[in-house]
mmCIF file of C-alpha atoms in Angstrom:
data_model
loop_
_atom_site.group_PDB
_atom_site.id
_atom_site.type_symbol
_atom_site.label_atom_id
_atom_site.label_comp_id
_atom_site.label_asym_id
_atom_site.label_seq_id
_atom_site.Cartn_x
_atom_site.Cartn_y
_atom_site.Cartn_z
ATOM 1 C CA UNK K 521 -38.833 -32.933 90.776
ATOM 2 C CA UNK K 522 -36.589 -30.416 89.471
ATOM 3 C CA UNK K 523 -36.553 -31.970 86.180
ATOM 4 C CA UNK K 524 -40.237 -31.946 85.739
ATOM 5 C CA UNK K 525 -40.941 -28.430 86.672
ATOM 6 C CA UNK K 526 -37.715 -27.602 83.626
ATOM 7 C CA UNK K 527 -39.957 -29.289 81.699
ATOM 8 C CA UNK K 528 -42.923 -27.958 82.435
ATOM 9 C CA UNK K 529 -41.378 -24.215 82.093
ATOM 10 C CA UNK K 530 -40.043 -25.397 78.341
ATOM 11 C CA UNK K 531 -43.327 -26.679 77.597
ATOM 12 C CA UNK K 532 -45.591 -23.511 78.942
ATOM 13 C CA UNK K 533 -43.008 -21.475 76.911
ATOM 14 C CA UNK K 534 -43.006 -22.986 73.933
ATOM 15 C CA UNK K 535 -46.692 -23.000 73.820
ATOM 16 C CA UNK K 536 -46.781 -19.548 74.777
ATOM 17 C CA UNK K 537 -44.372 -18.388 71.904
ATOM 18 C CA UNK K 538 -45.933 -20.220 69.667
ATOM 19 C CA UNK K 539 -49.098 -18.457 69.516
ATOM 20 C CA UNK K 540 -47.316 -15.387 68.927
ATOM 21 C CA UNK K 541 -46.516 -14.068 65.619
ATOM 22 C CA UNK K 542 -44.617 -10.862 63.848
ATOM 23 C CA UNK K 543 -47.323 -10.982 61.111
ATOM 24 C CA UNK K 544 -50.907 -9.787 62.227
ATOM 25 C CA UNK K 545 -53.533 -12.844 61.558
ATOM 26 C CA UNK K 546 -56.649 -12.097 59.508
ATOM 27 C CA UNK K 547 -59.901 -14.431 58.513
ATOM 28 C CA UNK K 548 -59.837 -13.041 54.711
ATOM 29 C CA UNK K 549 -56.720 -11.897 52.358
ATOM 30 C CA UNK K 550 -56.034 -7.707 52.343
ATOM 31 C CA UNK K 551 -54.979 -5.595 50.006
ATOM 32 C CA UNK K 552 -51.727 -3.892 50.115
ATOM 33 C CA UNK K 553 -51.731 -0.303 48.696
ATOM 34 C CA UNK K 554 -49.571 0.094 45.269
ATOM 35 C CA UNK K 555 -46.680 2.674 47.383
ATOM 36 C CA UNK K 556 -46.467 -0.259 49.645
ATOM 37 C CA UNK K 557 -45.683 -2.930 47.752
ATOM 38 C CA UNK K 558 -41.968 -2.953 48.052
ATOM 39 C CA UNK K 559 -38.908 -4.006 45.891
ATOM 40 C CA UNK K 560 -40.769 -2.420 42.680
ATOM 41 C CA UNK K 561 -42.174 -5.582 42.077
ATOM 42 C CA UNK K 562 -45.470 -3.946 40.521
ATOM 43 C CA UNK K 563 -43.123 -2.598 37.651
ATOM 44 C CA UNK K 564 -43.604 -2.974 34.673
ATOM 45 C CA UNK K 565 -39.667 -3.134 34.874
ATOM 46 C CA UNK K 566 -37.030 -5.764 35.658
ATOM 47 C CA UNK K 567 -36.031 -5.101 39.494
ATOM 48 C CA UNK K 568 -32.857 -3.838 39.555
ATOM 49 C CA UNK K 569 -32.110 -2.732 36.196
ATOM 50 C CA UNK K 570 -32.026 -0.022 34.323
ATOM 51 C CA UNK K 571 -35.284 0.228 32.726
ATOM 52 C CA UNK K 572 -35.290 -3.572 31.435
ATOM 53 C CA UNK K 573 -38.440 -4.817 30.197
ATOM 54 C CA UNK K 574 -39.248 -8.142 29.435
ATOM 55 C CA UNK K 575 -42.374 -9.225 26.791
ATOM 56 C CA UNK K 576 -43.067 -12.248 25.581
ATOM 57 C CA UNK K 577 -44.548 -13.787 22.307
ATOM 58 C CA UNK K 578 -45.616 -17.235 20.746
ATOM 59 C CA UNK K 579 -42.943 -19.211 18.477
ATOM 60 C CA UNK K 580 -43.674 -21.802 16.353
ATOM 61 C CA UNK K 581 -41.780 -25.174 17.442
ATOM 62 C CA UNK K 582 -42.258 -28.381 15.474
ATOM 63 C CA UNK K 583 -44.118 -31.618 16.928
ATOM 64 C CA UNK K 584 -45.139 -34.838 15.618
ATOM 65 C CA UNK K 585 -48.815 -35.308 14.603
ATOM 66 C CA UNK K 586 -50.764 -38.616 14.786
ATOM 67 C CA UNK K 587 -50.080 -39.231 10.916
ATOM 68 C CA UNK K 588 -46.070 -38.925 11.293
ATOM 69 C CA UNK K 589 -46.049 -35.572 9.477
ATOM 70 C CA UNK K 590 -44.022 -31.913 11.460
ATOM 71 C CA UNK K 591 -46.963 -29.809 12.503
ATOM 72 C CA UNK K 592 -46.180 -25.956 13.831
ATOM 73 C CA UNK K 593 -47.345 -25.492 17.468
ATOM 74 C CA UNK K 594 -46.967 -22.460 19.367
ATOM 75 C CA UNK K 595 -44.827 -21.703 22.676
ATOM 76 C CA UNK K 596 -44.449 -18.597 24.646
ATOM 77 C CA UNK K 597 -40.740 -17.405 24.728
ATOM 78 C CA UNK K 598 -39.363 -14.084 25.735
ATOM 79 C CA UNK K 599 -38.723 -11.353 22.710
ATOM 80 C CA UNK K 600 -36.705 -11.423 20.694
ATOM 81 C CA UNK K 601 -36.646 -15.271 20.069
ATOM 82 C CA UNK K 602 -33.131 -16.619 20.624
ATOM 83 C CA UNK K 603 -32.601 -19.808 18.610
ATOM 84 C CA UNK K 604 -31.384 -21.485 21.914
ATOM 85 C CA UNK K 605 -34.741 -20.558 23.751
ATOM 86 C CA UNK K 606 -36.934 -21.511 21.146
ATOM 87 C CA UNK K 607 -35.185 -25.032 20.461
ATOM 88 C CA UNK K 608 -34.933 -25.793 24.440
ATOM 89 C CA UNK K 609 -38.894 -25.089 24.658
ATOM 90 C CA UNK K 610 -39.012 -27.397 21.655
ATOM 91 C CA UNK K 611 -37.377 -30.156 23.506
ATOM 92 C CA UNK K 612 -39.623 -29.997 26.381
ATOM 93 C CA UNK K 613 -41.480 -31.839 24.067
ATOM 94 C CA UNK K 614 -45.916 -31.226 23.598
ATOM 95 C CA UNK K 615 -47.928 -30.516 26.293
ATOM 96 C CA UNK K 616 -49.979 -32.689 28.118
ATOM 97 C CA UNK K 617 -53.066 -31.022 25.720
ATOM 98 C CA UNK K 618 -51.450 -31.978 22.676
ATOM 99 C CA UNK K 619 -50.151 -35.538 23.956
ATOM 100 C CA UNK K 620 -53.741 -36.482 24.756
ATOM 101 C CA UNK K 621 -54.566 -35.521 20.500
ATOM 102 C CA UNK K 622 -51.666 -37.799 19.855
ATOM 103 C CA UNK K 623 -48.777 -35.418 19.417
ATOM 104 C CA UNK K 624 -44.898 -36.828 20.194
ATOM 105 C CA UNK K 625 -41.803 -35.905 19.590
ATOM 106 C CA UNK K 626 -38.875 -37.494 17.869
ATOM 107 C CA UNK K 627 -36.835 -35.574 19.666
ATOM 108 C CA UNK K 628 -34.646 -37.637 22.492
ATOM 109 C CA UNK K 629 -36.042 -36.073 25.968
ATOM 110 C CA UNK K 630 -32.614 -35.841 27.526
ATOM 111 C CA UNK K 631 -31.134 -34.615 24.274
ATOM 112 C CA UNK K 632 -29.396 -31.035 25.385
ATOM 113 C CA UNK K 633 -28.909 -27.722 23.441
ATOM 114 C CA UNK K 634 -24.874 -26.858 24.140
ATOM 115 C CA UNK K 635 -25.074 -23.567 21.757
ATOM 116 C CA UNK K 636 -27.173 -22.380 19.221
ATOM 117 C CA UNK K 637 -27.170 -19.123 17.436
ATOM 118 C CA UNK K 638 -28.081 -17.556 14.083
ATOM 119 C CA UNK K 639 -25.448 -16.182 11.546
ATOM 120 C CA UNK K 640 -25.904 -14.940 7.658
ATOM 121 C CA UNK K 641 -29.432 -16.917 8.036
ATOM 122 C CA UNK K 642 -27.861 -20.193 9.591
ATOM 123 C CA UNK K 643 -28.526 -21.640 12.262
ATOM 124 C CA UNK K 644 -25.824 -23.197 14.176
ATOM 125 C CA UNK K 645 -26.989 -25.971 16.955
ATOM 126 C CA UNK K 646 -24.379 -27.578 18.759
ATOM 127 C CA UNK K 647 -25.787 -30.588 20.842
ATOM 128 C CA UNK K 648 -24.122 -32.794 23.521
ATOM 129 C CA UNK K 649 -24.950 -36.315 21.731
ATOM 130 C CA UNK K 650 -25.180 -37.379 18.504
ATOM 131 C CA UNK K 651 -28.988 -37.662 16.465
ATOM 132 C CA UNK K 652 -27.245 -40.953 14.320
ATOM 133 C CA UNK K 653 -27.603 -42.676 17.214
ATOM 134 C CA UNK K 654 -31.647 -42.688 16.830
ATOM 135 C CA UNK K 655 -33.717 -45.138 14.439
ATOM 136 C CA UNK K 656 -33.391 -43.913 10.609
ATOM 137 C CA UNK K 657 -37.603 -42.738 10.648
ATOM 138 C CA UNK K 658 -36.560 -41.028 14.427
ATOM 139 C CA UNK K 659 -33.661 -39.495 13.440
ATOM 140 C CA UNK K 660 -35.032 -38.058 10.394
ATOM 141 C CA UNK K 661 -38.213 -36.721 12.304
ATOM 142 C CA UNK K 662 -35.591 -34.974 14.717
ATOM 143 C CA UNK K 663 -33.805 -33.103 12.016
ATOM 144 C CA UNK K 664 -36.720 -32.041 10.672
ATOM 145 C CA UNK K 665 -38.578 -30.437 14.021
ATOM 146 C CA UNK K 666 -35.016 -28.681 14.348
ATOM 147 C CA UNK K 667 -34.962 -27.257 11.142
ATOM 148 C CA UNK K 668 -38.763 -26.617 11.053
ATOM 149 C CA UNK K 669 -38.610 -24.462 14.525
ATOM 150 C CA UNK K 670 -34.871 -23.156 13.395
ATOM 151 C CA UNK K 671 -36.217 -21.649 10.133
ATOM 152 C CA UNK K 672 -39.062 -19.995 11.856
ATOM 153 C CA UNK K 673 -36.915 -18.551 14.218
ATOM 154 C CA UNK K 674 -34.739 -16.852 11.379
ATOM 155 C CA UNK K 675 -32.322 -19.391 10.303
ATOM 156 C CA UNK K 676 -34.108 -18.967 7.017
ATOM 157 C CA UNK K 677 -31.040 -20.469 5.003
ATOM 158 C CA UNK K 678 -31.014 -23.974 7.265
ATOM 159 C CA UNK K 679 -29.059 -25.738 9.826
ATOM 160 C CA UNK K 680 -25.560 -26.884 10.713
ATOM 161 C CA UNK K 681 -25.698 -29.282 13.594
ATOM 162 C CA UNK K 682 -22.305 -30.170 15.646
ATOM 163 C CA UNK K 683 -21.579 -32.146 18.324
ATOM 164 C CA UNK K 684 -18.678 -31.163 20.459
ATOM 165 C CA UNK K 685 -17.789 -28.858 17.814
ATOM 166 C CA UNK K 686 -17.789 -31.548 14.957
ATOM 167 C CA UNK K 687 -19.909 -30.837 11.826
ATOM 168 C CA UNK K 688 -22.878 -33.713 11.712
ATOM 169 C CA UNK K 689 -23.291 -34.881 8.256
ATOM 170 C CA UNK K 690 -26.891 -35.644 8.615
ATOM 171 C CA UNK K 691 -29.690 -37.436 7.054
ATOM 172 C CA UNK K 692 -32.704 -36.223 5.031
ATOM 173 C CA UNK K 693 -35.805 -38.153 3.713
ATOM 174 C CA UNK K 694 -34.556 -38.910 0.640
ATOM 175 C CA UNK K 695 -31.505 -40.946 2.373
ATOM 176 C CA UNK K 696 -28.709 -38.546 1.441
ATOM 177 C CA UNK K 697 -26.732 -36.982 3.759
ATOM 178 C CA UNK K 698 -25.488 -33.252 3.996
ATOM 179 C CA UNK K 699 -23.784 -30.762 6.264
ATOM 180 C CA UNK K 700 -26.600 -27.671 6.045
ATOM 181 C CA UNK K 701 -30.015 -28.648 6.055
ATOM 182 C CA UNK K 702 -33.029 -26.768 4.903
ATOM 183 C CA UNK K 703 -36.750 -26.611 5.117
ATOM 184 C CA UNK K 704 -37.068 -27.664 1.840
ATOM 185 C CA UNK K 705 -35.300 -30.692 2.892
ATOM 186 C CA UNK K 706 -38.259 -31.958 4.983
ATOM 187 C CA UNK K 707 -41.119 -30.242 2.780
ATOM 188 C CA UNK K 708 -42.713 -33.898 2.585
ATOM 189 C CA UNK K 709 -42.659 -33.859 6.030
ATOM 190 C CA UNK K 710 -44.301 -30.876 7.000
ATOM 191 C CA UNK K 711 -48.502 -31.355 7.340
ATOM 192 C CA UNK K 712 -50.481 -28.809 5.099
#
């Protein structure tokens, strides 16, 4: 009997606390006046810094069309464009939009950006695998969406890749192979 009337208690108890609550209830979302939104987080600042501001703009990045041929398509990355940024939002691959209008990429989807940075108008990109491991027509697609996006993110001289920190002697469309690749490279390639 004892037992049950514990029980009973727990279970009153717990139904009364549950219908309580800190937070006041109402039917239809309020407004919260500007001085009391708290933690600055209507700034047009970067919370706790000193004055940091973030904007964004659109990059160009470097996708597959339907016909095999790099096409420019445009991503949203904070300003300045790092070469890292830009080339990680490139190998996120298209968007669903531009999937459905038969856009790919040659680019492997696990393929990952270890450094990449822009000196005297070259662009360095050190990846954690190998492109040579692709099929020749992928492989040479790849380069070219890297040095496509690289070049319009001001590595306007071309592109060293590494791997681990060893130079990538790698292909171009005409079959050759070479150390620092350019735009001019892949002109073929590039639709318009």
């Amino acid at each position: 009997m004892k037992r049950w009337r514990n029980v009973l208690i727990m279970g009153a108890g717990s139904m009364l606390l549950g219908g309580c609550s800190l937070v006041s209830t109402a039917s239809a979302p309020q407004s919260i006046a500007r001085n009391q939104v708290p933690f600055g987080l209507l700034d047009k600042t970067i919370p706790g810094t000193n004055g940091g501001r973030v904007s964004f703009i659109t990059q160009p990045v470097y996708i597959v069309d339907v016909t095999g041929h790099l096409a420019p398509s445009s991503r949203i990355v904070p300003s300045p464009p790092l070469l890292v940024t830009v080339l990680r939002q490139l190998i996120l691959g298209p968007t669903e939009i531009e999937r459905a209008a038969g856009y790919s990429s040659a680019l492997p989807e696990n393929l990952v950006v270890v450094s990449a940075t822009i000196k005297n108008s070259v662009g360095y990109i050190d990846l954690a695998s190998p492109l040579s491991t692709l099929p020749r027509k992928q492989q040479i697609l790849a380069v070219g969406q890297l040095v496509g996006t690289a070049s319009d993110a001001g590595a306007l001289a071309g592109i060293e890749i590494t791997v681990g920190g060893t130079v990538q002697h790698t292909l171009l469309p005409s079959g050759r192979r070479t150390q620092l690749v350019t735009v001019k490279d892949f002109q073929q390639l590039l639709n318009g």
